[in-house]
Amino acid sequence: MKIVIHRGLDQIGGCITEISTSTSRVFIDMGKNLPGNGEMMTPEQEKEMVEELFAQNKKEHEAVIYTHVHEDHVGMFGYVPDDVPQYIGEGGKAALLTKNEWIKKGLKLQLKSAQELGVADLSQCKEIVKKQEELLVRIQQFLTWERSKRPRTFSIGDIQITPFFNSHSAYDSYMLLIEAEGKRIWHMGDFRKHGYLGKRLLDVMRIYATNIDVLITEGTMLGRSDECIHECVVSQKMSCVMGAFKYVFVLASSTDIERLASIKEATKKAGKSLYVCSGMMRDMMRLFTERESKISKGLFDFHPRFYNEGRSMDSLKKNGFVMVVGVGQKDRVYMMKSELPEEETLLIYSSWDGYYKDPEQVKVNPQYLMFRQEFHNVVDIHTSGHADRQTIKDVIETVNPKQAVICIHKDKDQTLESLNLSDNLKKKIVNQTLLTL
């Protein structure tokens, strides 16, 4: 049994891990590189890379397993060969479909505008729409597993996969138990303990992550000093500042169900009404409500009001509001903001601060900095979607693998040695692309 880390040992995101036997293999994630992490690649280069991965070390049974829907884990799914099945959690597939349906709608609107403007050559626009439609077909073909209290295992040849739900800043995220040839590998995916859904992380691992040969963990926060406050504290802080301003915009991700719950609960405590102005944000909240409202006892029950450009601002200006937005709605937000008194308007920035502080991030994607600069009153209220250093250490000590600990999804200059692990565990730390069990 072999483990090959194709990408992730020295960068955050862009993860690709291959686990194989003599007859079977699975890839865990097939992610795009994040800005500022790893070499940025053109779509042609990404396609060539994936084709090369599948051309080498061919096996009778193959599949790709996705831990969650973030682009740095699932972003290259469109290049996977048609005859290779791709697996993801049932909720993750639904979220991915919702997101890509809205991307298609946006591309079709751009095509329609180009037609109305009399653009002579529409071939490129039509080709982009066609490719997006093809991606939607691929997503619809994804095989899924259902989240359940009792773990359910499926097989790819002689490799058995058992998904376990975990907390992350993406909806429906999983860690994986991979078993073959008498060996057991535990792949953490991206995870944390300080989310609403993270409190049972170590309890689950104490039951199921036993007799493990190799632990593969993420290490995003190894080199960061960010304080990882709990999501309920995020909500408390938000409710306090929401009460001080009449008009509140909150910049947050549409796929982070736990952050959206924090915002919703804070809005209720502040006595305000929750709005969205994005169709995709609205549909994601509907999806979360349909799938999670009952099981979460209402925590993930979302019923925001929808505001669009055709509606009058009079009601909003009179009663005040909290509006969840993404950087994609910046033009609409700027128009709304221009009609509001500056001293009564606040932006709660609830995303990673590196997007506007890190020069390399700003260079590649300046929208976050531009969004902040439009507001006179701004406050950062955020917590990471990734495990803090203590939680990473707790996970390693809980699993205590027999053979190796591999850390991926980390900055290249960071190592697990900084966690003050026991000498026995330090000896098991492996930082190489190939491991044979």
Coordinates of C-alpha atoms in Angstrom, one line a residue:
M1 CA 0.0 0.0 0.0
K2 CA 1.4 3.4 -1.0
I3 CA 0.7 7.0 -0.1
V4 CA 1.7 9.7 -2.6
I5 CA 1.3 13.4 -1.7
H6 CA 1.2 15.0 -5.1
R7 CA 0.5 18.5 -3.6
G8 CA 0.1 19.9 -0.2
L9 CA 3.2 19.2 1.8
D10 CA 4.6 22.7 1.3
Q11 CA 1.5 24.8 0.5
I12 CA -2.0 25.6 1.8
G13 CA -4.6 24.2 -0.5
G14 CA -4.3 22.6 -4.0
C15 CA -4.5 19.2 -2.2
I16 CA -4.0 15.9 -4.0
T17 CA -3.2 12.7 -2.2
E18 CA -3.1 9.3 -3.8
I19 CA -3.5 6.0 -1.9
S20 CA -3.0 2.8 -3.8
T21 CA -2.7 -1.0 -3.7
S22 CA -1.7 -3.4 -6.4
T23 CA -5.2 -3.3 -8.0
S24 CA -6.9 -0.1 -6.7
R25 CA -6.3 3.6 -6.0
V26 CA -8.1 6.6 -4.7
F27 CA -7.3 10.3 -4.9
I28 CA -8.3 12.3 -1.9
D29 CA -9.2 15.7 -3.3
M30 CA -8.3 17.3 -6.6
G31 CA -7.9 20.9 -5.7
K32 CA -6.9 24.1 -7.4
N33 CA -3.9 26.1 -6.0
L34 CA -4.9 29.1 -3.9
P35 CA -3.5 32.5 -4.7
G36 CA -0.1 32.9 -3.1
N37 CA 0.2 29.2 -2.5
G38 CA 1.9 27.1 -5.1
E39 CA 2.4 27.9 -8.7
M40 CA -0.7 29.5 -10.4
M41 CA -1.7 27.4 -13.3
T42 CA -3.7 28.0 -16.5
P43 CA -6.7 25.8 -17.1
E44 CA -4.7 24.1 -19.8
Q45 CA -1.9 23.4 -17.4
E46 CA -4.3 22.0 -14.8
K47 CA -5.9 19.7 -17.3
E48 CA -2.5 18.4 -18.4
M49 CA -1.5 17.8 -14.8
V50 CA -4.6 15.8 -14.0
E51 CA -4.3 13.8 -17.3
E52 CA -0.7 12.9 -16.3
L53 CA -1.8 11.8 -12.8
F54 CA -4.3 9.4 -14.2
A55 CA -2.0 8.2 -17.0
Q56 CA 0.6 7.0 -14.4
N57 CA 0.2 4.1 -12.0
K58 CA -3.1 3.0 -13.6
K59 CA -5.2 0.6 -11.6
E60 CA -8.2 -1.6 -12.3
H61 CA -10.3 0.3 -9.7
E62 CA -10.0 4.1 -9.4
A63 CA -11.9 6.9 -7.8
V64 CA -11.6 10.5 -6.5
I65 CA -13.0 11.2 -3.0
Y66 CA -13.6 14.8 -2.0
T67 CA -13.5 15.9 1.7
H68 CA -15.5 19.2 1.0
V69 CA -16.5 21.7 -1.6
H70 CA -13.8 24.4 -1.3
E71 CA -12.0 25.1 -4.6
D72 CA -8.6 24.2 -3.2
H73 CA -10.0 20.6 -2.7
V74 CA -12.6 20.1 -5.4
G75 CA -11.6 22.7 -8.1
M76 CA -10.1 20.4 -10.7
F77 CA -13.0 17.9 -10.8
G78 CA -13.8 18.8 -14.4
Y79 CA -10.5 17.4 -15.7
V80 CA -10.9 13.9 -14.1
P81 CA -11.5 11.2 -16.8
D82 CA -15.1 10.4 -17.5
D83 CA -14.7 6.8 -16.6
V84 CA -13.4 7.6 -13.1
P85 CA -16.2 7.9 -10.4
Q86 CA -16.1 10.9 -8.1
Y87 CA -17.5 10.8 -4.6
I88 CA -18.6 13.6 -2.3
G89 CA -21.0 14.0 0.7
E90 CA -24.7 14.3 -0.3
G91 CA -24.9 17.8 1.1
G92 CA -21.7 18.9 -0.6
K93 CA -23.0 17.8 -4.0
A94 CA -26.1 19.9 -3.5
A95 CA -24.1 22.9 -2.5
L96 CA -21.7 22.5 -5.4
L97 CA -24.7 22.2 -7.8
T98 CA -26.3 25.4 -6.4
K99 CA -23.1 27.4 -6.7
N100 CA -22.4 26.3 -10.3
E101 CA -26.0 26.8 -11.4
W102 CA -25.6 30.5 -10.4
I103 CA -22.2 30.7 -12.2
K104 CA -24.0 29.4 -15.3
K105 CA -26.8 32.0 -14.9
G106 CA -24.2 34.8 -14.6
L107 CA -22.3 33.6 -17.7
K108 CA -25.6 33.5 -19.6
L109 CA -26.4 37.1 -18.6
Q110 CA -23.0 38.2 -19.8
L111 CA -23.7 36.4 -23.1
K112 CA -27.1 38.1 -23.4
S113 CA -25.5 41.5 -22.7
A114 CA -22.9 40.9 -25.4
Q115 CA -25.6 40.0 -27.9
E116 CA -27.6 43.1 -27.0
L117 CA -24.5 45.3 -27.5
G118 CA -24.0 43.8 -30.9
V119 CA -20.7 42.1 -30.3
A120 CA -19.7 40.5 -33.6
D121 CA -17.9 37.4 -32.4
L122 CA -19.7 35.6 -29.5
S123 CA -17.9 32.3 -30.0
Q124 CA -15.7 32.7 -26.9
C125 CA -18.7 33.6 -24.7
K126 CA -20.7 30.7 -26.0
E127 CA -17.8 28.3 -25.4
I128 CA -17.5 29.5 -21.7
V129 CA -21.2 28.9 -21.2
K130 CA -20.9 25.4 -22.8
K131 CA -18.0 24.5 -20.5
Q132 CA -20.0 25.6 -17.4
E133 CA -22.9 23.4 -18.6
E134 CA -20.6 20.5 -19.0
L135 CA -19.3 21.0 -15.4
L136 CA -22.8 20.9 -14.1
V137 CA -23.3 17.6 -15.9
R138 CA -20.2 16.2 -14.2
I139 CA -21.4 17.3 -10.8
Q140 CA -24.7 15.7 -11.3
Q141 CA -22.8 12.4 -12.0
F142 CA -21.0 12.6 -8.6
L143 CA -21.7 9.6 -6.4
T144 CA -22.5 10.5 -2.8
W145 CA -22.7 9.2 0.7
E146 CA -25.3 10.2 3.2
R147 CA -24.3 11.6 6.6
S148 CA -25.5 9.3 9.3
K149 CA -24.9 8.6 13.0
R150 CA -23.5 5.2 12.2
P151 CA -20.5 5.2 9.8
R152 CA -21.1 3.6 6.4
T153 CA -18.3 2.2 4.4
F154 CA -18.0 1.9 0.6
S155 CA -15.3 0.2 -1.5
I156 CA -13.1 1.1 -4.4
G157 CA -11.7 -2.3 -5.4
D158 CA -9.9 -3.6 -2.3
I159 CA -9.8 -0.1 -0.6
Q160 CA -12.5 0.7 1.9
I161 CA -13.6 4.3 2.6
T162 CA -15.5 5.4 5.7
P163 CA -16.5 9.1 5.9
F164 CA -16.9 10.9 9.3
F165 CA -18.6 14.3 9.4
N166 CA -16.5 17.2 10.8
S167 CA -16.7 20.9 11.3
H168 CA -15.0 23.3 8.8
S169 CA -15.8 26.6 7.1
A170 CA -17.4 24.6 4.2
Y171 CA -20.8 22.9 4.4
D172 CA -20.8 19.1 4.7
S173 CA -17.1 18.4 5.4
Y174 CA -15.5 15.0 6.2
M175 CA -12.5 13.2 7.5
L176 CA -11.9 9.7 6.1
L177 CA -10.8 6.3 7.3
I178 CA -9.1 4.4 4.4
E179 CA -8.4 0.7 4.9
A180 CA -6.7 -1.8 2.7
E181 CA -4.3 -4.8 3.0
G182 CA -4.6 -4.7 6.7
K183 CA -3.5 -1.1 7.0
R184 CA -5.5 1.9 8.3
I185 CA -5.0 5.5 7.3
W186 CA -6.9 8.4 8.9
H187 CA -7.2 11.5 6.6
M188 CA -8.4 14.5 8.6
G189 CA -9.5 16.7 5.6
D190 CA -9.8 20.3 6.8
F191 CA -11.2 20.5 10.3
R192 CA -11.6 22.5 13.6
K193 CA -13.0 22.0 17.1
H194 CA -14.3 25.6 17.7
G195 CA -17.3 25.4 15.4
Y196 CA -20.9 24.5 16.4
L197 CA -20.4 21.1 14.8
G198 CA -16.9 20.5 16.2
K199 CA -17.5 19.6 19.9
R200 CA -17.5 15.8 19.3
L201 CA -14.4 15.8 17.1
L202 CA -12.1 14.0 19.5
D203 CA -14.9 11.7 20.9
V204 CA -15.5 10.4 17.4
M205 CA -11.8 9.8 16.8
R206 CA -11.4 8.0 20.2
I207 CA -14.0 5.5 19.0
Y208 CA -13.1 5.1 15.3
A209 CA -9.5 6.3 14.8
T210 CA -8.0 3.3 16.6
N211 CA -5.1 1.1 15.5
I212 CA -4.2 3.7 12.8
D213 CA -1.0 3.2 10.9
V214 CA -0.8 6.6 9.3
L215 CA -2.4 9.9 10.2
I216 CA -2.7 12.6 7.5
T217 CA -3.6 16.0 9.1
E218 CA -3.9 19.6 7.9
G219 CA -1.7 22.3 9.4
T220 CA -3.0 25.6 8.1
M221 CA -2.7 27.3 11.5
L222 CA 0.8 26.0 12.4
G223 CA 2.4 29.3 11.6
R224 CA -0.4 31.7 12.5
S225 CA -1.0 33.4 15.8
D226 CA -4.7 34.0 15.1
E227 CA -7.0 33.5 18.1
C228 CA -9.5 30.7 17.2
I229 CA -12.6 31.9 19.2
H230 CA -15.7 29.7 19.1
E231 CA -18.5 30.5 16.6
C232 CA -20.8 31.4 19.5
V233 CA -18.3 34.1 20.6
V234 CA -18.3 35.3 17.0
S235 CA -22.1 35.7 17.2
Q236 CA -21.9 37.5 20.6
K237 CA -19.4 40.0 19.3
M238 CA -21.5 40.6 16.2
S239 CA -24.7 41.2 18.1
C240 CA -22.9 43.9 20.2
V241 CA -21.8 45.9 17.2
M242 CA -25.0 45.4 15.3
G243 CA -26.8 47.2 18.1
A244 CA -24.6 50.2 17.7
F245 CA -25.4 50.8 14.0
K246 CA -28.7 51.0 12.1
Y247 CA -27.4 49.6 8.8
V248 CA -25.0 46.6 8.9
F249 CA -23.4 44.7 6.0
V250 CA -21.6 41.4 6.8
L251 CA -19.1 40.1 4.4
A252 CA -19.1 36.3 4.6
S253 CA -19.0 33.1 2.5
S254 CA -22.3 31.6 1.2
T255 CA -21.0 28.0 1.8
D256 CA -20.1 28.5 5.5
I257 CA -23.2 27.3 7.2
E258 CA -21.8 27.8 10.7
R259 CA -20.8 31.4 10.1
L260 CA -24.2 32.2 8.5
A261 CA -25.8 30.7 11.7
S262 CA -23.6 33.0 13.8
I263 CA -24.8 36.0 11.8
K264 CA -28.4 34.9 11.9
E265 CA -28.4 34.5 15.7
A266 CA -26.6 37.8 16.2
T267 CA -29.2 39.6 14.1
K268 CA -32.0 38.2 16.2
K269 CA -30.3 39.3 19.4
A270 CA -29.8 42.8 18.0
G271 CA -33.5 43.0 17.1
K272 CA -32.9 43.5 13.4
S273 CA -34.1 41.8 10.2
L274 CA -31.7 39.7 8.1
Y275 CA -31.4 40.4 4.4
V276 CA -29.5 39.0 1.4
C277 CA -29.1 40.5 -2.0
S278 CA -27.5 37.6 -3.8
G279 CA -29.6 34.8 -5.4
M280 CA -26.9 32.3 -4.7
M281 CA -26.7 33.3 -1.0
R282 CA -30.5 33.0 -0.8
D283 CA -30.6 29.5 -2.4
M284 CA -27.7 28.3 -0.2
M285 CA -29.7 29.3 2.8
R286 CA -32.7 27.5 1.5
L287 CA -30.6 24.4 0.9
F288 CA -29.2 24.6 4.5
T289 CA -32.7 25.1 5.9
E290 CA -34.2 22.1 4.0
R291 CA -31.4 19.8 4.9
E292 CA -30.3 20.9 8.4
S293 CA -33.0 22.9 10.2
K294 CA -34.7 20.0 11.9
I295 CA -31.6 18.1 12.9
S296 CA -29.9 21.3 14.3
K297 CA -33.0 22.2 16.3
G298 CA -33.4 25.5 14.3
L299 CA -29.7 26.7 14.4
F300 CA -29.5 26.2 10.7
D301 CA -33.0 27.6 9.9
F302 CA -32.6 30.6 7.6
H303 CA -35.4 32.8 6.3
P304 CA -33.7 36.0 5.2
R305 CA -35.6 38.7 3.3
F306 CA -34.4 39.2 -0.3
Y307 CA -33.5 42.7 -1.6
N308 CA -33.0 43.4 -5.2
E309 CA -32.4 46.6 -7.3
G310 CA -36.0 46.8 -8.3
R311 CA -37.2 47.4 -4.7
S312 CA -37.4 50.7 -3.0
M313 CA -34.8 51.5 -0.3
D314 CA -37.5 53.3 1.8
S315 CA -38.3 50.4 4.1
L316 CA -34.6 49.5 4.6
K317 CA -33.7 53.1 5.4
K318 CA -36.6 53.4 7.8
N319 CA -36.2 50.2 9.8
G320 CA -32.5 49.4 9.4
F321 CA -31.1 45.9 8.6
V322 CA -28.4 43.3 8.6
M323 CA -27.4 42.2 5.1
V324 CA -25.1 39.2 4.4
V325 CA -23.0 39.9 1.3
G326 CA -20.1 38.5 -0.7
V327 CA -17.5 40.4 -2.7
G328 CA -19.4 39.5 -5.8
Q329 CA -22.2 41.9 -4.8
K330 CA -19.9 44.8 -4.4
D331 CA -21.5 47.0 -7.1
R332 CA -25.0 46.5 -5.6
V333 CA -23.7 47.1 -2.1
Y334 CA -22.0 50.3 -3.2
M335 CA -25.2 51.6 -4.8
M336 CA -27.2 50.9 -1.6
K337 CA -24.5 52.4 0.6
S338 CA -24.5 55.6 -1.3
E339 CA -28.1 56.2 -0.1
L340 CA -27.3 55.6 3.6
P341 CA -25.7 57.9 6.2
E342 CA -22.1 57.0 6.6
E343 CA -22.1 57.4 10.4
E344 CA -24.9 54.9 10.8
T345 CA -23.5 52.3 8.4
L346 CA -21.1 49.4 9.4
L347 CA -19.2 46.7 7.6
I348 CA -18.5 43.5 9.6
Y349 CA -15.6 41.9 7.8
S350 CA -16.0 38.1 8.6
S351 CA -13.4 36.6 6.3
W352 CA -9.7 35.8 6.6
D353 CA -7.8 39.1 7.1
G354 CA -5.0 37.9 4.8
Y355 CA -7.2 38.6 1.8
Y356 CA -6.7 42.4 2.4
K357 CA -3.5 42.4 4.4
D358 CA -1.2 40.1 2.5
P359 CA 0.2 42.0 -0.6
E360 CA 0.4 38.8 -2.7
Q361 CA -3.3 38.0 -1.9
V362 CA -4.3 41.6 -2.7
K363 CA -2.4 41.5 -6.0
V364 CA -4.1 38.4 -7.2
N365 CA -7.6 39.3 -5.8
P366 CA -8.0 42.9 -4.8
Q367 CA -11.8 42.8 -4.3
Y368 CA -11.6 42.2 -0.5
L369 CA -9.4 45.3 0.1
M370 CA -11.6 47.4 -2.3
F371 CA -14.7 46.3 -0.5
R372 CA -13.3 47.3 2.9
Q373 CA -12.1 50.7 1.6
E374 CA -15.7 51.6 0.6
F375 CA -16.7 51.8 4.2
H376 CA -15.8 54.3 6.8
N377 CA -16.8 52.1 9.7
V378 CA -15.3 48.5 9.6
V379 CA -14.8 45.9 12.2
D380 CA -13.2 42.5 11.8
I381 CA -15.1 39.6 13.5
H382 CA -13.9 36.2 12.4
T383 CA -12.6 32.9 13.4
S384 CA -10.7 30.4 11.4
G385 CA -12.3 27.4 9.6
H386 CA -9.1 25.4 10.5
A387 CA -7.9 23.8 13.6
D388 CA -5.7 25.8 16.0
R389 CA -2.3 24.4 17.1
Q390 CA -3.6 22.8 20.3
T391 CA -6.3 21.0 18.4
I392 CA -3.8 19.7 15.9
K393 CA -1.7 18.4 18.7
D394 CA -4.7 16.9 20.5
V395 CA -5.6 15.0 17.2
I396 CA -2.1 13.6 16.8
E397 CA -2.0 12.5 20.4
T398 CA -5.5 11.0 20.3
V399 CA -4.8 8.9 17.2
N400 CA -1.1 8.1 18.1
P401 CA -0.5 6.4 14.7
K402 CA 1.8 3.3 14.7
Q403 CA 3.9 4.3 11.7
A404 CA 3.7 8.0 10.5
V405 CA 2.1 11.4 10.8
I406 CA 2.0 13.4 7.6
C407 CA 1.0 17.1 7.7
I408 CA -0.4 18.7 4.5
H409 CA -2.2 21.9 3.8
K410 CA 0.5 23.9 5.5
D411 CA 3.0 26.7 4.7
K412 CA 6.3 25.3 3.4
D413 CA 8.3 26.6 6.4
Q414 CA 6.0 25.1 9.0
T415 CA 6.5 21.7 10.7
L416 CA 4.8 19.6 13.4
E417 CA 7.9 19.7 15.4
S418 CA 6.8 23.1 16.8
L419 CA 3.9 21.4 18.6
N420 CA 6.0 20.1 21.5
L421 CA 5.0 16.5 20.8
S422 CA 6.5 13.5 22.7
D423 CA 9.7 12.1 21.4
N424 CA 7.9 9.0 20.2
L425 CA 5.5 11.0 18.1
K426 CA 8.2 13.3 16.8
K427 CA 10.0 10.2 15.3
K428 CA 6.9 9.4 13.3
I429 CA 6.6 12.8 11.5
V430 CA 7.1 12.2 7.8
N431 CA 7.7 15.1 5.3
Q432 CA 8.1 13.2 2.1
T433 CA 6.0 12.7 -1.0
L434 CA 6.0 8.9 -1.1
L435 CA 5.4 6.5 1.8
T436 CA 5.1 2.7 1.4
L437 CA 3.3 0.7 4.2

